[in-house]
Amino acid sequence: MTQRYAVIGNPVEHSRSPQIHAQFAREAGIDLEYGRILAPLGGFVEAVERFRDAGGSGLNVTLPFKLDAFAWAARHSERAAEAGAVNTLRFDAQAGEGAWGDNTDGAGLVRDLVERHDFALAGRSVLLLGAGGAARGVVGPLLDAGVGRLVVANRSPANAARLVEKFAARAVHPVCVRLDALEPGFDLVVEASGSGLRDERVPLADEVFAAATLAYDLFYAGAPTAFVRQARAAGCPRACDGLGMLVEQAAESFFVWLGVRPATEAVYRTLREALDAEHAAPRPRPR
Ligand code: NDP
């Protein structure tokens, strides 16, 4: 029987998840249908329950509903509980009574860093810019991967302080500092404040980039993102966007739902080529 999944968000038409999961399913020989659900703001629960009651097996959850999904799920994985945000819901029989909520964002980032970019995290010093939904999801998995120091900096220091508080009991716990107090000394700089959406520079000194080994933007696009351009211009030896994280978090969701870990490299390459082609295509001229 065809299993039904979807991504729910607002907006959602831009989501690449249907293409990613269709390719995973084809390669794994699994009969799966994956769609998009545009839920009205304030209408998340109704849309989820309608999909579940119509026989849906699970959902990916994207902006702005990751906190609503956390509140709605009856049970959570440890990493979702720590993040306070859910990007993967399971309603099948194995999930038991009520829905199971998980968060695969951080696992996706860590796998992309370690496996695709060959960046070992153990003992490294990491700067995380941003304290929103994505940042919440990546802190626990970065600590689990053994980073030696994690600093969070955000436009609203109070939001960074709230995020950091949740991890205070960890042996290596994150600390927050003001953006204008950041000094060089990080191996990895992770951008999770959405600067790519605004095509804007982050308020970080060139010296911080120049002293780092890798700059990683969670945002992705067909052309180098504003953060990637800034990091390269400032002398950071390597800079990349978050397309790999997108594919890896999807693979982790696929595993959570179906118990199969799909190969990701071909999907990553297909998407990268599609993004590049979209960027290179001439835009239609207005008549
Ligand atoms: P949220 O809206 O939850 O968080 C946004 C964060 O950015 C907050 O910390 C906010 O700070 C900060 N921010 C917003 N506007 C500004 C601004 N004008 N100047 C400085 N800081 C600002 O977004 P997400 O955490 O969900 O997403 C963050 C980024 O991560 C996006 O680019 C998204 O595309 C990307 N992402 C990529 C994924 C992938 O798989 N590759 C997965 C998930 C997200 P404040 O606290 O002050 O409001």
Short mmCIF file of C-alpha atoms and ligand atoms in Angstrom, two decimals:
data_model
loop_
_atom_site.label_atom_id
_atom_site.label_comp_id
_atom_site.label_asym_id
_atom_site.label_seq_id
_atom_site.Cartn_x
_atom_site.Cartn_y
_atom_site.Cartn_z
CA MET A 1 0.00 0.00 0.00
CA THR A 2 1.30 3.49 -0.85
CA GLN A 3 2.48 5.32 2.24
CA ARG A 4 1.64 9.03 2.33
CA TYR A 5 3.92 11.76 3.65
CA ALA A 6 4.11 15.52 3.13
CA VAL A 7 5.83 18.71 4.20
CA ILE A 8 3.67 21.26 5.99
CA GLY A 9 4.56 24.96 6.21
CA ASN A 10 3.64 28.49 5.19
CA PRO A 11 4.90 29.23 2.60
CA VAL A 12 5.65 25.73 1.32
CA GLU A 13 5.62 25.91 -2.48
CA HIS A 14 9.41 26.47 -2.56
CA SER A 15 10.12 23.27 -0.58
CA ARG A 16 12.47 20.76 -2.23
CA SER A 17 11.39 17.97 0.14
CA PRO A 18 8.94 16.27 -2.30
CA GLN A 19 11.72 15.92 -4.89
CA ILE A 20 14.21 14.64 -2.28
CA HIS A 21 11.88 12.03 -0.77
CA ALA A 22 10.63 10.86 -4.18
CA GLN A 23 14.24 10.13 -5.19
CA PHE A 24 15.02 8.40 -1.85
CA ALA A 25 11.91 6.22 -2.25
CA ARG A 26 12.67 5.35 -5.88
CA GLU A 27 16.20 4.28 -5.01
CA ALA A 28 15.05 2.30 -1.94
CA GLY A 29 12.20 0.65 -3.91
CA ILE A 30 9.58 1.98 -1.48
CA ASP A 31 6.05 2.89 -2.61
CA LEU A 32 5.66 6.39 -1.21
CA GLU A 33 3.73 9.53 -2.07
CA TYR A 34 5.06 12.86 -0.73
CA GLY A 35 3.19 16.16 -1.10
CA ARG A 36 3.08 19.75 0.16
CA ILE A 37 0.52 21.13 2.61
CA LEU A 38 0.07 24.88 2.89
CA ALA A 39 -1.45 25.41 6.35
CA PRO A 40 -2.95 28.79 7.22
CA LEU A 41 -1.27 30.61 10.12
CA GLY A 42 -3.20 29.45 13.17
CA GLY A 43 -4.45 26.38 11.27
CA PHE A 44 -1.56 23.96 11.86
CA VAL A 45 -3.30 21.46 14.16
CA GLU A 46 -6.41 21.21 11.98
CA ALA A 47 -4.32 20.61 8.84
CA VAL A 48 -2.15 17.96 10.55
CA GLU A 49 -5.12 16.09 11.97
CA ARG A 50 -6.92 16.14 8.62
CA PHE A 51 -3.86 14.61 6.93
CA ARG A 52 -3.40 11.99 9.66
CA ASP A 53 -7.10 11.05 9.70
CA ALA A 54 -7.02 10.61 5.91
CA GLY A 55 -4.31 7.93 6.34
CA GLY A 56 -1.08 9.98 6.27
CA SER A 57 1.92 8.29 7.90
CA GLY A 58 4.08 11.28 8.74
CA LEU A 59 5.00 14.90 8.08
CA ASN A 60 8.01 17.13 7.78
CA VAL A 61 7.37 20.47 9.43
CA THR A 62 8.92 23.70 8.24
CA LEU A 63 8.63 27.42 9.00
CA PRO A 64 6.77 28.71 10.95
CA PHE A 65 5.31 25.59 12.60
CA LYS A 66 8.20 23.76 14.31
CA LEU A 67 7.17 25.00 17.75
CA ASP A 68 3.48 24.21 17.09
CA ALA A 69 4.53 20.69 16.07
CA PHE A 70 6.46 20.33 19.31
CA ALA A 71 3.43 21.44 21.33
CA TRP A 72 1.08 19.12 19.42
CA ALA A 73 3.16 15.90 19.47
CA ALA A 74 2.23 13.56 22.32
CA ARG A 75 5.77 12.19 22.68
CA HIS A 76 9.21 13.43 21.66
CA SER A 77 12.63 12.05 20.87
CA GLU A 78 15.35 13.22 23.24
CA ARG A 79 16.82 15.56 20.62
CA ALA A 80 13.40 17.14 19.91
CA ALA A 81 12.75 17.59 23.63
CA GLU A 82 16.09 19.32 24.03
CA ALA A 83 15.49 21.54 20.98
CA GLY A 84 11.89 22.33 21.94
CA ALA A 85 11.14 22.09 18.20
CA VAL A 86 9.90 19.32 15.89
CA ASN A 87 10.54 18.96 12.15
CA THR A 88 9.43 15.31 11.80
CA LEU A 89 6.09 13.79 12.88
CA ARG A 90 5.18 10.08 12.79
CA PHE A 91 1.61 8.79 13.02
CA ASP A 92 2.05 5.15 12.05
CA ALA A 93 1.30 2.14 14.27
CA GLN A 94 4.90 1.97 15.53
CA ALA A 95 4.63 5.54 16.82
CA GLY A 96 1.92 4.27 19.21
CA GLU A 97 -0.84 6.39 20.66
CA GLY A 98 -0.62 10.04 19.61
CA ALA A 99 2.05 11.43 17.33
CA TRP A 100 5.79 11.07 17.79
CA GLY A 101 7.84 14.23 17.27
CA ASP A 102 11.51 14.30 16.32
CA ASN A 103 14.04 16.88 15.18
CA THR A 104 16.48 15.84 12.44
CA ASP A 105 17.98 19.29 11.64
CA GLY A 106 21.04 18.90 13.87
CA ALA A 107 21.79 15.35 12.75
CA GLY A 108 21.59 16.64 9.17
CA LEU A 109 24.06 19.45 9.84
CA VAL A 110 26.51 17.18 11.66
CA ARG A 111 26.42 14.51 8.95
CA ASP A 112 26.94 17.11 6.21
CA LEU A 113 29.87 18.68 8.07
CA VAL A 114 31.56 15.40 8.94
CA GLU A 115 30.85 13.29 5.85
CA ARG A 116 30.44 15.70 2.92
CA HIS A 117 32.82 18.44 4.09
CA ASP A 118 35.22 16.16 5.97
CA PHE A 119 35.16 18.51 8.98
CA ALA A 120 35.82 16.63 12.23
CA LEU A 121 33.97 18.33 15.11
CA ALA A 122 35.65 16.78 18.14
CA GLY A 123 37.42 19.42 20.22
CA ARG A 124 36.63 22.26 17.77
CA SER A 125 35.58 25.77 18.69
CA VAL A 126 32.26 26.69 17.07
CA LEU A 127 30.43 30.01 16.71
CA LEU A 128 26.68 29.80 16.04
CA LEU A 129 24.96 32.94 14.74
CA GLY A 130 21.22 32.96 15.47
CA ALA A 131 18.96 31.50 18.14
CA GLY A 132 15.80 30.64 16.20
CA GLY A 133 14.19 27.31 15.33
CA ALA A 134 17.14 25.98 13.31
CA ALA A 135 19.73 27.04 15.90
CA ARG A 136 17.75 25.26 18.65
CA GLY A 137 17.87 22.05 16.64
CA VAL A 138 21.61 22.05 15.98
CA VAL A 139 23.04 22.87 19.44
CA GLY A 140 22.46 19.43 21.03
CA PRO A 141 23.84 17.43 18.07
CA LEU A 142 26.93 19.71 17.84
CA LEU A 143 27.61 19.08 21.54
CA ASP A 144 26.99 15.34 21.04
CA ALA A 145 29.55 15.39 18.22
CA GLY A 146 32.16 16.52 20.75
CA VAL A 147 32.74 20.21 20.02
CA GLY A 148 35.09 21.66 22.65
CA ARG A 149 33.53 25.13 22.80
CA LEU A 150 30.23 26.46 21.47
CA VAL A 151 29.38 30.16 21.49
CA VAL A 152 25.95 31.47 20.46
CA ALA A 153 25.49 35.08 19.33
CA ASN A 154 22.20 36.59 18.25
CA ARG A 155 20.54 39.93 17.43
CA SER A 156 18.38 39.62 20.57
CA PRO A 157 20.77 38.53 23.34
CA ALA A 158 17.81 37.42 25.49
CA ASN A 159 16.82 34.78 22.92
CA ALA A 160 20.40 33.45 22.81
CA ALA A 161 20.46 33.34 26.62
CA ARG A 162 17.20 31.34 26.65
CA LEU A 163 18.59 28.85 24.14
CA VAL A 164 21.87 28.44 26.03
CA GLU A 165 20.05 27.93 29.36
CA LYS A 166 18.48 24.71 28.09
CA PHE A 167 21.92 23.15 27.67
CA ALA A 168 23.46 24.40 30.93
CA ALA A 169 23.64 20.89 32.39
CA ARG A 170 25.85 19.55 29.56
CA ALA A 171 29.49 18.87 30.46
CA VAL A 172 30.53 21.21 27.66
CA HIS A 173 27.72 23.74 27.62
CA PRO A 174 27.22 26.59 25.15
CA VAL A 175 27.69 30.19 26.24
CA CYS A 176 26.30 33.33 24.64
CA VAL A 177 28.11 36.54 23.86
CA ARG A 178 27.05 39.79 22.23
CA LEU A 179 27.58 40.06 18.48
CA ASP A 180 29.78 43.14 18.90
CA ALA A 181 32.03 41.28 21.38
CA LEU A 182 33.02 38.49 18.99
CA GLU A 183 36.73 37.98 18.52
CA PRO A 184 38.73 35.52 16.38
CA GLY A 185 39.32 32.03 17.77
CA PHE A 186 36.66 29.82 16.12
CA ASP A 187 37.37 26.88 13.83
CA LEU A 188 33.83 26.85 12.46
CA VAL A 189 31.31 29.70 12.02
CA VAL A 190 27.70 28.54 11.48
CA GLU A 191 25.19 31.09 10.17
CA ALA A 192 21.58 30.47 11.31
CA SER A 193 20.20 34.00 11.42
CA GLY A 194 18.64 33.95 7.96
CA SER A 195 21.02 36.53 6.42
CA GLY A 196 20.73 34.68 3.10
CA LEU A 197 17.00 35.36 2.95
CA ARG A 198 17.77 39.07 3.25
CA ASP A 199 20.94 38.90 1.10
CA GLU A 200 22.68 40.75 3.91
CA ARG A 201 26.13 40.69 5.56
CA VAL A 202 26.41 39.44 9.14
CA PRO A 203 27.98 41.86 11.66
CA LEU A 204 31.18 39.87 12.08
CA ALA A 205 34.76 41.16 11.79
CA ASP A 206 36.84 39.89 8.86
CA GLU A 207 39.41 38.61 11.36
CA VAL A 208 36.89 36.12 12.77
CA PHE A 209 36.38 34.63 9.30
CA ALA A 210 40.06 34.71 8.43
CA ALA A 211 40.97 32.74 11.56
CA ALA A 212 38.30 30.05 10.94
CA THR A 213 38.72 26.87 8.90
CA LEU A 214 35.14 26.64 7.63
CA ALA A 215 32.16 29.01 7.35
CA TYR A 216 28.80 27.24 6.98
CA ASP A 217 25.53 28.96 6.01
CA LEU A 218 22.35 27.00 6.80
CA PHE A 219 20.63 28.92 3.99
CA TYR A 220 21.22 27.60 0.45
CA ALA A 221 20.82 29.00 -3.06
CA GLY A 222 21.89 28.59 -6.68
CA ALA A 223 24.52 31.32 -6.29
CA PRO A 224 26.92 31.74 -3.36
CA THR A 225 24.93 33.19 -0.44
CA ALA A 226 25.74 36.59 1.08
CA PHE A 227 27.41 34.83 4.04
CA VAL A 228 29.50 32.55 1.80
CA ARG A 229 30.62 35.58 -0.27
CA GLN A 230 31.46 37.54 2.89
CA ALA A 231 33.45 34.66 4.43
CA ARG A 232 35.45 34.09 1.23
CA ALA A 233 36.19 37.80 0.79
CA ALA A 234 37.37 37.98 4.41
CA GLY A 235 39.86 35.17 3.83
CA CYS A 236 38.09 32.09 5.23
CA PRO A 237 39.66 29.12 3.38
CA ARG A 238 36.37 27.19 2.99
CA ALA A 239 32.75 28.35 2.89
CA CYS A 240 29.60 26.43 1.93
CA ASP A 241 25.82 26.64 2.08
CA GLY A 242 23.22 24.38 3.76
CA LEU A 243 22.02 22.31 0.79
CA GLY A 244 23.83 19.27 2.17
CA MET A 245 22.16 19.74 5.55
CA LEU A 246 18.77 19.90 3.81
CA VAL A 247 19.38 16.55 2.11
CA GLU A 248 20.86 14.92 5.25
CA GLN A 249 18.03 16.04 7.55
CA ALA A 250 15.58 14.63 4.99
CA ALA A 251 17.49 11.32 4.97
CA GLU A 252 17.29 11.21 8.75
CA SER A 253 13.50 11.80 8.60
CA PHE A 254 13.20 9.01 6.00
CA PHE A 255 15.07 6.74 8.42
CA VAL A 256 12.81 7.78 11.35
CA TRP A 257 9.71 6.94 9.30
CA LEU A 258 10.80 3.87 7.35
CA GLY A 259 13.87 2.42 9.08
CA VAL A 260 15.85 2.74 5.85
CA ARG A 261 18.86 5.06 5.57
CA PRO A 262 18.90 6.33 1.98
CA ALA A 263 22.04 7.17 0.02
CA THR A 264 22.26 10.96 -0.27
CA GLU A 265 25.04 11.88 -2.67
CA ALA A 266 23.07 11.46 -5.93
CA VAL A 267 20.14 13.46 -4.51
CA TYR A 268 22.51 16.21 -3.36
CA ARG A 269 24.10 16.42 -6.81
CA THR A 270 20.75 16.48 -8.60
CA LEU A 271 19.53 19.33 -6.40
CA ARG A 272 22.78 21.29 -6.71
CA GLU A 273 22.59 21.05 -10.50
CA ALA A 274 18.92 22.08 -10.48
CA LEU A 275 19.65 25.11 -8.27
CA ASP A 276 22.61 26.12 -10.45
CA ALA A 277 20.48 25.80 -13.59
CA GLU A 278 17.65 27.87 -12.07
CA HIS A 279 20.16 30.55 -11.15
CA ALA A 280 21.75 30.55 -14.61
CA ALA A 281 18.43 30.60 -16.51
CA PRO A 282 17.57 34.01 -17.98
CA ARG A 283 14.58 35.53 -16.22
CA PRO A 284 11.54 36.24 -18.45
CA ARG A 285 11.36 39.92 -19.35
CA PRO A 286 8.17 41.81 -18.49
CA ARG A 287 6.32 42.76 -21.67
P1 NDP B 1 13.83 31.64 12.74
O1 NDP B 1 12.92 32.68 12.18
O2 NDP B 1 13.32 30.66 13.71
O3 NDP B 1 15.10 32.37 13.45
C1 NDP B 1 15.70 33.46 12.87
C2 NDP B 1 16.94 33.88 13.66
O4 NDP B 1 17.57 34.91 12.90
C3 NDP B 1 16.68 34.44 15.03
O5 NDP B 1 17.76 34.16 15.85
C4 NDP B 1 16.58 35.96 14.76
O6 NDP B 1 17.03 36.76 15.84
C5 NDP B 1 17.59 36.12 13.66
N1 NDP B 1 17.22 37.24 12.77
C6 NDP B 1 16.06 37.40 12.09
N2 NDP B 1 16.10 38.56 11.38
C7 NDP B 1 17.31 39.12 11.63
C8 NDP B 1 17.96 40.31 11.20
N3 NDP B 1 17.35 41.18 10.36
N4 NDP B 1 19.21 40.56 11.63
C9 NDP B 1 19.84 39.70 12.47
N5 NDP B 1 19.28 38.56 12.92
C10 NDP B 1 18.03 38.28 12.50
O7 NDP B 1 14.47 30.94 11.46
P2 NDP B 1 15.14 29.49 11.40
O8 NDP B 1 15.98 29.33 12.59
O9 NDP B 1 14.11 28.46 11.13
O10 NDP B 1 16.03 29.60 10.06
C11 NDP B 1 17.29 30.24 10.07
C12 NDP B 1 18.02 29.95 8.77
O11 NDP B 1 18.31 28.57 8.66
C13 NDP B 1 17.23 30.31 7.50
O12 NDP B 1 18.12 30.87 6.57
C14 NDP B 1 16.73 28.97 7.00
O13 NDP B 1 16.57 28.98 5.58
C15 NDP B 1 17.89 28.07 7.40
N6 NDP B 1 17.51 26.65 7.58
C16 NDP B 1 18.14 25.71 6.79
C17 NDP B 1 17.87 24.36 6.95
C18 NDP B 1 18.57 23.38 6.09
O14 NDP B 1 18.21 22.18 6.12
N7 NDP B 1 19.57 23.77 5.32
C19 NDP B 1 16.90 23.88 7.95
C20 NDP B 1 16.31 24.94 8.74
C21 NDP B 1 16.61 26.28 8.54
P3 NDP B 1 16.07 37.30 17.04
O15 NDP B 1 16.15 36.25 18.12
O16 NDP B 1 16.70 38.58 17.39
O17 NDP B 1 14.70 37.44 16.46
#
